[in-house]
Coordinates of C-alpha atoms in Angstrom, one line a residue:
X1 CA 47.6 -3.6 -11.5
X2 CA 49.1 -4.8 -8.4
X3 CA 48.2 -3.9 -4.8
X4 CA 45.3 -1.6 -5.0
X5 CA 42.7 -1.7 -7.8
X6 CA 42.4 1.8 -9.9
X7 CA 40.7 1.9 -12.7
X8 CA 40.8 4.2 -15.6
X9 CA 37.8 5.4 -17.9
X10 CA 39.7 3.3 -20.7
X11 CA 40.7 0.0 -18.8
X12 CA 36.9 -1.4 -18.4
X13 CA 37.8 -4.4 -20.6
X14 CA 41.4 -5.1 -19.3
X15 CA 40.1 -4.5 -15.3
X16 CA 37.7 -7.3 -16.2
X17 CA 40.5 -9.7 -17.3
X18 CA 42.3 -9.0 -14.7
X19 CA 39.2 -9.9 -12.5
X20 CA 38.3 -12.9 -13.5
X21 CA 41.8 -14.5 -14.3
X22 CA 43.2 -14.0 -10.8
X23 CA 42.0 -15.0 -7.3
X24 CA 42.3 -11.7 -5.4
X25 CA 40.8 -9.4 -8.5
X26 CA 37.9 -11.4 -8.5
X27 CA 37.3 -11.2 -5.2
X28 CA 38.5 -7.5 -5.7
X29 CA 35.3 -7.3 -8.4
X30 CA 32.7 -8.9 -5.8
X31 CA 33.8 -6.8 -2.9
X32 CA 33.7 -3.2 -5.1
X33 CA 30.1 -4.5 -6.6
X34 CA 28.7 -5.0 -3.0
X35 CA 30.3 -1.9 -1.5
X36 CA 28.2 -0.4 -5.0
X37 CA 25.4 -1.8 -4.5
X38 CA 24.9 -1.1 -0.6
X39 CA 25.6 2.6 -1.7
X40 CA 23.2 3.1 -4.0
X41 CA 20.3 0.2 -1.8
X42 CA 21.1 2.0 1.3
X43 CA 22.6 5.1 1.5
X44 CA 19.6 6.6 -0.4
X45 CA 17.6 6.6 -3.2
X46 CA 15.8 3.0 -3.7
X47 CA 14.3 0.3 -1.4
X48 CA 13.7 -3.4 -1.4
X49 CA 11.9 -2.2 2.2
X50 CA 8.3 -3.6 0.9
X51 CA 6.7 -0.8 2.8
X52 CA 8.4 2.4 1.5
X53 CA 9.9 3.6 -2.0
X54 CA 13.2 4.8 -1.4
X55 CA 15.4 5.6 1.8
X56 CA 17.5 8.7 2.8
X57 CA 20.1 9.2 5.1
X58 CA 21.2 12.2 7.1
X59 CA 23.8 9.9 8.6
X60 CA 24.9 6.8 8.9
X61 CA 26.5 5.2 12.5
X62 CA 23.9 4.4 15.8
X63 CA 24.2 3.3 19.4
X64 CA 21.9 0.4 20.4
X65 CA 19.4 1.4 23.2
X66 CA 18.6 -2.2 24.2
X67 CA 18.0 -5.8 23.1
X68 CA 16.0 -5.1 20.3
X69 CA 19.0 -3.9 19.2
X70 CA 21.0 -6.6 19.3
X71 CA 21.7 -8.3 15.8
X72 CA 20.9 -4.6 13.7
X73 CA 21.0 -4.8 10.7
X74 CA 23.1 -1.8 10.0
X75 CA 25.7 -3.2 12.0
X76 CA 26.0 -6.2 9.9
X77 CA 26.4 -3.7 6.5
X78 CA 28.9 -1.6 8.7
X79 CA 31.1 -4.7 8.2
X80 CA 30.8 -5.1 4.3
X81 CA 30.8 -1.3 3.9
X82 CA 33.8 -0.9 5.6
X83 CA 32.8 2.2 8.5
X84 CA 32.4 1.8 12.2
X85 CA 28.7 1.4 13.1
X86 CA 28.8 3.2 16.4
X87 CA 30.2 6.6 14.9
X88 CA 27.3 8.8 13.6
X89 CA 28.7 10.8 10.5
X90 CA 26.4 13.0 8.6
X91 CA 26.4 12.1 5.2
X92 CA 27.6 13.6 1.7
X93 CA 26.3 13.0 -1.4
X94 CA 23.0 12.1 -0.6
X95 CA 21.9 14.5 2.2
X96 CA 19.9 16.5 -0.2
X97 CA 18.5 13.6 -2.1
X98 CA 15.0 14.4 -1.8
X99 CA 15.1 17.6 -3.2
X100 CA 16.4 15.5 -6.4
X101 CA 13.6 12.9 -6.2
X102 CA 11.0 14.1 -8.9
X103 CA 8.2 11.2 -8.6
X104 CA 6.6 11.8 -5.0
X105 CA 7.3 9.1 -3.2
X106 CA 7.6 7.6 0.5
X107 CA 10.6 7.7 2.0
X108 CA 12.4 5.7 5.0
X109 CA 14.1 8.5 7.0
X110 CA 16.9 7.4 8.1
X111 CA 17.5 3.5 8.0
X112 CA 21.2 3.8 8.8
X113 CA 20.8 5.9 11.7
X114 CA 18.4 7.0 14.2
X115 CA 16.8 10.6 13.1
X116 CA 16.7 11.5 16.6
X117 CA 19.7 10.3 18.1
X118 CA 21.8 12.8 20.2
X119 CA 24.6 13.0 17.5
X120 CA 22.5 14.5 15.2
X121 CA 20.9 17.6 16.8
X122 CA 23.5 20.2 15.5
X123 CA 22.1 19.3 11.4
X124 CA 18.7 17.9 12.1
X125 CA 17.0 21.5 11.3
X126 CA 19.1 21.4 7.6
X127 CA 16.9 17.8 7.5
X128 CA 13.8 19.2 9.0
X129 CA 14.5 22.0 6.0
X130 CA 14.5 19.6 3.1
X131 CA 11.9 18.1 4.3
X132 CA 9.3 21.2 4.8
X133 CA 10.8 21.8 1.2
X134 CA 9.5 18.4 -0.2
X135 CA 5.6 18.3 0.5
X136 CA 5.4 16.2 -2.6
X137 CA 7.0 13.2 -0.6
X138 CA 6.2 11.4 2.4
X139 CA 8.6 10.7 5.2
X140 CA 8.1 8.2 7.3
X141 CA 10.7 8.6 10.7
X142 CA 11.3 5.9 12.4
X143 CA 13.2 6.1 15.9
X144 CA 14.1 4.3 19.2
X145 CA 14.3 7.6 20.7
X146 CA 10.8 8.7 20.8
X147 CA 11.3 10.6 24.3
X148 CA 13.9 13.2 22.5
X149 CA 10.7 13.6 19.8
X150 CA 8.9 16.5 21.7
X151 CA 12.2 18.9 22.3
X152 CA 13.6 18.2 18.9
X153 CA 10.9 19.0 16.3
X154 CA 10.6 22.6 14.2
X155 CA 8.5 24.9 16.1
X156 CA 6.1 24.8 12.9
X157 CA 5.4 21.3 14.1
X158 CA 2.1 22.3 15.4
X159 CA -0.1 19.2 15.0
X160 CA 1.9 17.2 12.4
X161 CA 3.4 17.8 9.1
X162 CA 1.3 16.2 6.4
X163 CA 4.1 15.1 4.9
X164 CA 5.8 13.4 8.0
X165 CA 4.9 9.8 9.7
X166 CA 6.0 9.7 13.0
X167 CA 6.4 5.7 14.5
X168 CA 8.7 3.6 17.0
X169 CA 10.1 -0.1 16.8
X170 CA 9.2 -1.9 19.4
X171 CA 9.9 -5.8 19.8
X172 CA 9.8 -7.1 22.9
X173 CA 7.7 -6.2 26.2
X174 CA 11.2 -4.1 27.1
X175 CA 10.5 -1.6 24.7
X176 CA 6.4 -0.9 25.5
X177 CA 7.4 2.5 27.4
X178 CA 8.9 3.5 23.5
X179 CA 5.2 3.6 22.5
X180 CA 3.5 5.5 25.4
X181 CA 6.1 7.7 24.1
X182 CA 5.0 7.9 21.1
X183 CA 1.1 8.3 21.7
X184 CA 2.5 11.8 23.3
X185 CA 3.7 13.0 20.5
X186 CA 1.1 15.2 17.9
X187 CA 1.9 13.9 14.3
X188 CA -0.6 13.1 11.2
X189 CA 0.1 9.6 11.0
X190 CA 1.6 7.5 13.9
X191 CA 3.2 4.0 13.9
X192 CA 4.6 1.1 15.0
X193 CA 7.4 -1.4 14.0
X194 CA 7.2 -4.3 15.7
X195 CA 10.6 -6.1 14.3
X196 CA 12.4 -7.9 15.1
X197 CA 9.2 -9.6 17.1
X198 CA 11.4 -11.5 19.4
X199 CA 8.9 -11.7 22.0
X200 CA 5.3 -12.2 22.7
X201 CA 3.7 -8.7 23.0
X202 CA 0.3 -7.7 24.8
X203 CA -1.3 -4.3 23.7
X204 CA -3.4 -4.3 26.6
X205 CA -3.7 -0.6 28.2
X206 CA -3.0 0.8 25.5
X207 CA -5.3 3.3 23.3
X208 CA -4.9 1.6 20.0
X209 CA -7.0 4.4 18.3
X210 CA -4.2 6.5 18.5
X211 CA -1.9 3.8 16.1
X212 CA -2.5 4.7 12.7
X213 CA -0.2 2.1 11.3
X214 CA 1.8 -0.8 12.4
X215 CA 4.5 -3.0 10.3
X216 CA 5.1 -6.3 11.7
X217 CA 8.2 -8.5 11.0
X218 CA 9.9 -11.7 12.5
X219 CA 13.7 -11.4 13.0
X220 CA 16.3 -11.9 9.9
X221 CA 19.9 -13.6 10.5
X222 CA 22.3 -16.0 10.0
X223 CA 22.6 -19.2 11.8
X224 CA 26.0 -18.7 12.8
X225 CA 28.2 -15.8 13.5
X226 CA 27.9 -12.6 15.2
X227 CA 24.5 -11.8 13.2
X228 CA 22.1 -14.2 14.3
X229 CA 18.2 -14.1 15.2
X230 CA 16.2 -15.0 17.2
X231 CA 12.3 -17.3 16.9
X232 CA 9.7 -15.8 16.2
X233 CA 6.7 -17.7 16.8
X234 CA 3.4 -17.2 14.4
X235 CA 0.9 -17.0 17.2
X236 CA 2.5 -14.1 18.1
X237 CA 2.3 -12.5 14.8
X238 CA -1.4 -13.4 14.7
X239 CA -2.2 -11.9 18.2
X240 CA -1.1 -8.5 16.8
X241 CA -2.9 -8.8 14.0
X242 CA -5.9 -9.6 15.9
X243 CA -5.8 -6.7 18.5
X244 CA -4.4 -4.2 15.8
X245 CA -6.7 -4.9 13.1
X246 CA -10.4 -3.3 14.4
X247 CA -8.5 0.3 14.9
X248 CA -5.2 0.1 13.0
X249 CA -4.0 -0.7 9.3
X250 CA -1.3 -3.8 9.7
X251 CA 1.3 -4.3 7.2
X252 CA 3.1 -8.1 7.6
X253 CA 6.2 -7.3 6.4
X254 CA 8.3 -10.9 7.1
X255 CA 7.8 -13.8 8.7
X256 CA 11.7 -14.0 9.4
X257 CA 14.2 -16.3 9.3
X258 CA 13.2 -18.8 12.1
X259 CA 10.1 -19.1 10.4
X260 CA 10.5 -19.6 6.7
X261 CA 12.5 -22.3 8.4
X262 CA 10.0 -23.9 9.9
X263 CA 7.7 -23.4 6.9
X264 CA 10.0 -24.4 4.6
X265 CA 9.6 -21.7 2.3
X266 CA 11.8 -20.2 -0.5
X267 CA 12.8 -16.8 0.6
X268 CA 15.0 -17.1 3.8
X269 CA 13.8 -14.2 5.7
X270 CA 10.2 -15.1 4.9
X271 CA 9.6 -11.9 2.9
X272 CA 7.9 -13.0 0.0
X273 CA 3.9 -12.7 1.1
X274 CA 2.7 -15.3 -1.9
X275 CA 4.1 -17.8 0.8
X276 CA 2.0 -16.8 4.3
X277 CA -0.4 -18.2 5.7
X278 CA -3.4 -16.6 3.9
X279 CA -4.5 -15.3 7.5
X280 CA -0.9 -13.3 7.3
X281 CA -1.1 -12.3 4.1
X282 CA -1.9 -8.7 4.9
X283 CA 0.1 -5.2 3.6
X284 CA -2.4 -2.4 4.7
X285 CA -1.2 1.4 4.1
X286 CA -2.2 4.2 6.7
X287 CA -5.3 7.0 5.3
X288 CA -3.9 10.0 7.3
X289 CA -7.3 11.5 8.8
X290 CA -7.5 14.9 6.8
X291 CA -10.9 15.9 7.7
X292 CA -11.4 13.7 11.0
X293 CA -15.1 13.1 9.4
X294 CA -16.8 10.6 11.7
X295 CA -17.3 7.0 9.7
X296 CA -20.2 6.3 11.9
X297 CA -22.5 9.5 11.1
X298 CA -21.3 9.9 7.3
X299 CA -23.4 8.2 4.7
X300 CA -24.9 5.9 7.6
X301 CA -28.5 6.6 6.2
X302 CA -27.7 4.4 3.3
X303 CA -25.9 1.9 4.9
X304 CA -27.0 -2.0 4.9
X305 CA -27.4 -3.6 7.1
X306 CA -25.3 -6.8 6.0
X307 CA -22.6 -3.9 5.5
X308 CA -19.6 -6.5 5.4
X309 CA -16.1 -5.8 6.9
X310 CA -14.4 -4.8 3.8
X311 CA -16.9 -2.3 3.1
X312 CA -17.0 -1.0 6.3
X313 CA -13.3 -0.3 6.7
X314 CA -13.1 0.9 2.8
X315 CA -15.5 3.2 4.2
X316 CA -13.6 4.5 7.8
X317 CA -10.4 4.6 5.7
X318 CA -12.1 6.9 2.9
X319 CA -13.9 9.0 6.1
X320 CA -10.1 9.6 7.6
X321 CA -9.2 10.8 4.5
X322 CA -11.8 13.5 4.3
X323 CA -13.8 11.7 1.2
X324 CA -17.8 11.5 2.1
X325 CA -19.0 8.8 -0.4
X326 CA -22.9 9.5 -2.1
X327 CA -24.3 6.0 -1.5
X328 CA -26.9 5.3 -4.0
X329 CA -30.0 5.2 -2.0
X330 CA -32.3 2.4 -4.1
X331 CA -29.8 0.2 -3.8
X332 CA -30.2 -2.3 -1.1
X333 CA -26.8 -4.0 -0.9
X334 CA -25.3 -2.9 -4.2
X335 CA -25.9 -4.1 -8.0
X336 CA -24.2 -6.1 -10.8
X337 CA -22.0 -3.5 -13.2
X338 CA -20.5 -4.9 -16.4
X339 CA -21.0 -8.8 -15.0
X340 CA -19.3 -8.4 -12.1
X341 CA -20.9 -7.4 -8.8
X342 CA -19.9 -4.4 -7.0
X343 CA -20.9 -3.6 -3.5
X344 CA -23.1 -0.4 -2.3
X345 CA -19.5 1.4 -1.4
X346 CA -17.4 -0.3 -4.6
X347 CA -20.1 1.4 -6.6
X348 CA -20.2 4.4 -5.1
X349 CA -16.1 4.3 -4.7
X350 CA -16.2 3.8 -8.8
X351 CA -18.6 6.3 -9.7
X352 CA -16.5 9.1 -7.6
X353 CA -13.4 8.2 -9.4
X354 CA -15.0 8.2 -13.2
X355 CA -15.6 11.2 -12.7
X356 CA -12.9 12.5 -11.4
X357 CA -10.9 11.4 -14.6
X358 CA -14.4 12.6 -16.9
X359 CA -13.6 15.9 -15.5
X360 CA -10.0 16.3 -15.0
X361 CA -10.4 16.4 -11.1
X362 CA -8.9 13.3 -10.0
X363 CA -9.0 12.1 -6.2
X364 CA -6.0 10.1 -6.0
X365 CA -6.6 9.2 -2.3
X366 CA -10.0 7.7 -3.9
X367 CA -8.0 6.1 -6.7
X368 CA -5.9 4.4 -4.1
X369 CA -8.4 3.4 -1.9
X370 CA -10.5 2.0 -4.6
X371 CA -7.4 0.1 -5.7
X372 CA -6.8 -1.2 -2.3
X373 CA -9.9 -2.2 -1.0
X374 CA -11.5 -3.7 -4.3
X375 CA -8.8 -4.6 -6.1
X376 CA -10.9 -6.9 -8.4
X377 CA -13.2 -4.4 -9.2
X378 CA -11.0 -1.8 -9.6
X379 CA -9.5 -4.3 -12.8
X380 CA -12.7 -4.7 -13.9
X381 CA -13.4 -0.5 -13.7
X382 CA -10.2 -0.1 -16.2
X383 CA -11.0 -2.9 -18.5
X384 CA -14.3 -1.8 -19.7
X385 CA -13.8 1.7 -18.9
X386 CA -9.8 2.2 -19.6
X387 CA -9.1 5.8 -21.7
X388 CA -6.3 7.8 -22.1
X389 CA -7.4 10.0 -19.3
X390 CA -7.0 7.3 -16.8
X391 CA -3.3 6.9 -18.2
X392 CA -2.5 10.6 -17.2
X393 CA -4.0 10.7 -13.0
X394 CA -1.2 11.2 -11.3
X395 CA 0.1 8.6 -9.2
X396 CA -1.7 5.7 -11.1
X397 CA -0.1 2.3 -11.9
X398 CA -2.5 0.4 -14.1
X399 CA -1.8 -3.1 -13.7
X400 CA -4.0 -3.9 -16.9
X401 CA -1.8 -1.7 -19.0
X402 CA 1.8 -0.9 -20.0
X403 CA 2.0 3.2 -19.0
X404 CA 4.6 5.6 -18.4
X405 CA 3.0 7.3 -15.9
X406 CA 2.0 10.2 -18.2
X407 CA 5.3 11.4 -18.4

């Protein structure tokens, strides 16, 4: 074993000697595990990504458009992987990965390129195919290039795929013109990735009813090197948050690395969310609007007055996705159920999904919802009421229970 390391199928236990009792094979072992792992973590397949399952890759290699650019994260892996970040290459073996993926699932499209860079436009209809083939899966595209959106989408676009999130990354003040771009484009769901937040950004004059989503995220980096970051200050986090939230579901992904500095908290690119600020701890999913039912006209009649802000935005988040909820009129504010209270819209939320697992009609947009919104309840809904038939809606992870997902 000398120069370059080949393994056979019968050497597992000698290659690991030879590892661990000489310098360069160890180092050998920790460079092939990495150069593994990165494969498998971000050529496709799984995520860490908190806000998305898995990740698929048409291609791999990007240009930077500006300074949002500047300490990307794929051209930090470029450098462990071993390929030149700046050459777009369509991949290989896992080009057609989601037509492999069974469980539906979301899927980052493409975090190692740019779906819509220029480089791409003699393949991205084979994409655009697998895609339109997978309506089980959601893909959420993410590009810097939103102004070669229009002129590069399948002319079955019409008004959106319903499988297909459309959003931009935007991080400084430089890169607001990326989002007016955006609003001009017709998709189901449309968001925003402001990371890295380098800046302070002002929404003003812009229609934020047209921003289904938006991920937030402070820069990640090393203090010295070529792959650095830059502060991110938690006021501007919080102004986001606070011009966002009334129209548009926020998901805090990091705080980043300046900050869990500052904060002194465990996980250096201020990831973990048990740490934030309470105020920040907030991971909010978009409801694409189905039906475009009104939430002001639907169900108002029984409405409280005291109606408070979780209930009324579990109710506009169940009214986008096309699910009208029969409020029990004789109940003024809601009622006690099993010890616990529930609110006029928890109630009504719980009653729609028992029975949809009663009858074998489940509503797994009101399963979610219910789980989102009233998380507490919705544990308190499977304890007293868990069965077998709750075990087998699709798309259901009972936290109470150890399941297999029906399968």
């Amino acid at each position: 074993m000398n120069g370059l390391l080949t393994p056979t199928s019968n050497t597992f236990t000698e290659l690991m000697i030879w590892c661990l009792k000489t310098p360069s094979g160890f180092m050998k072992m920790v460079q092939l595990n990495l150069r593994f792992f990165l494969k498998l973590n971000t050529m496709g397949n799984i995520s860490k990504i908190q806000w998305t399952d898995a990740t698929w890759n048409v291609a791999r290699g990007c240009t930077k458009v500006d300074q949002d650019c500047k300490y990307c994260y794929m051209y930090r892996q470029s450098k462990l992987y071993g390929y030149d970040a700046m050459d777009v290459v369509r991949t290989k073996t896992v080009f057609n990965m989601p037509l492999k993926l069974k469980e539906p699932s979301l899927i980052f499209t493409s975090s190692l390129t740019d779906f819509f860079h220029p480089s791409i436009d003699s393949y991205r209809h084979e994409a655009w195919d697998i895609i339109r083939k997978c309506p089980q899966h959601t893909f959420q595209i993410l590009t810097k290039r939103p102004e070669r959106i229009l002129e590069n989408l399948p002319a079955d676009w019409g008004t959106g795929w319903d499988n297909v999130w459309i959003g931009t990354s935007v991080g400084s003040p430089k890169g607001m013109q990326r989002i007016f771009d955006l609003l001009e484009i017709p998709t189901k769901v449309r968001f925003i990735s402001f990371e890295p937040l380098h800046e302070r950004i002002s929404l003003d004059h812009i229609d934020l009813s047209k921003i289904d989503w938006a991920i937030i995220g402070g820069e990640s980096g090393n203090n010295t090197g070529k792959y650095r970051y830059r502060p991110c200050q938690l006021e501007w986090i919080e102004k986001l948050i606070n011009d966002l939230s009334p129209t548009t579901q926020v998901f805090v992904k990091q705080l980043g690395t300046y900050l869990s500095k500052e904060l002194k908290l465990k996980d250096r690119h201020g990831g973990d969310i048990s740490e934030f600020p309470e105020h920040l701890q907030i991971r909010e999913m978009p409801v694409q609007r189905k039906k475009g039912l009104d939430p002001t006209e639907v169900g108002v009649v029984y409405l409280a007055s005291d109606f408070n802000d979780r209930d009324w935005k579990a109710h506009t988040d169940l009214c986008f996705a096309g699910i009208p909820l029969h409020y029990h009129p004789d109940d003024e504010n809601g009622e006690i159920w099993e010890g616990l209270f529930f609110s006029k819209v928890a109630l009504a939320l719980m009653d729609l999904v028992a029975g949809g697992v009663v009858h074998n009609t489940p509503n797994k947009d009101a399963i979610r919802l219910f789980k989102k919104h009233y998380p507490k309840e919705f544990q308190h809904y499977v304890k007293h009421r868990g069965s077998p038939e709750l075990e087998i809606v699709l798309g259901v992870r009972l936290e109470s229970k150890n399941t297999n997902d029906g399968n």
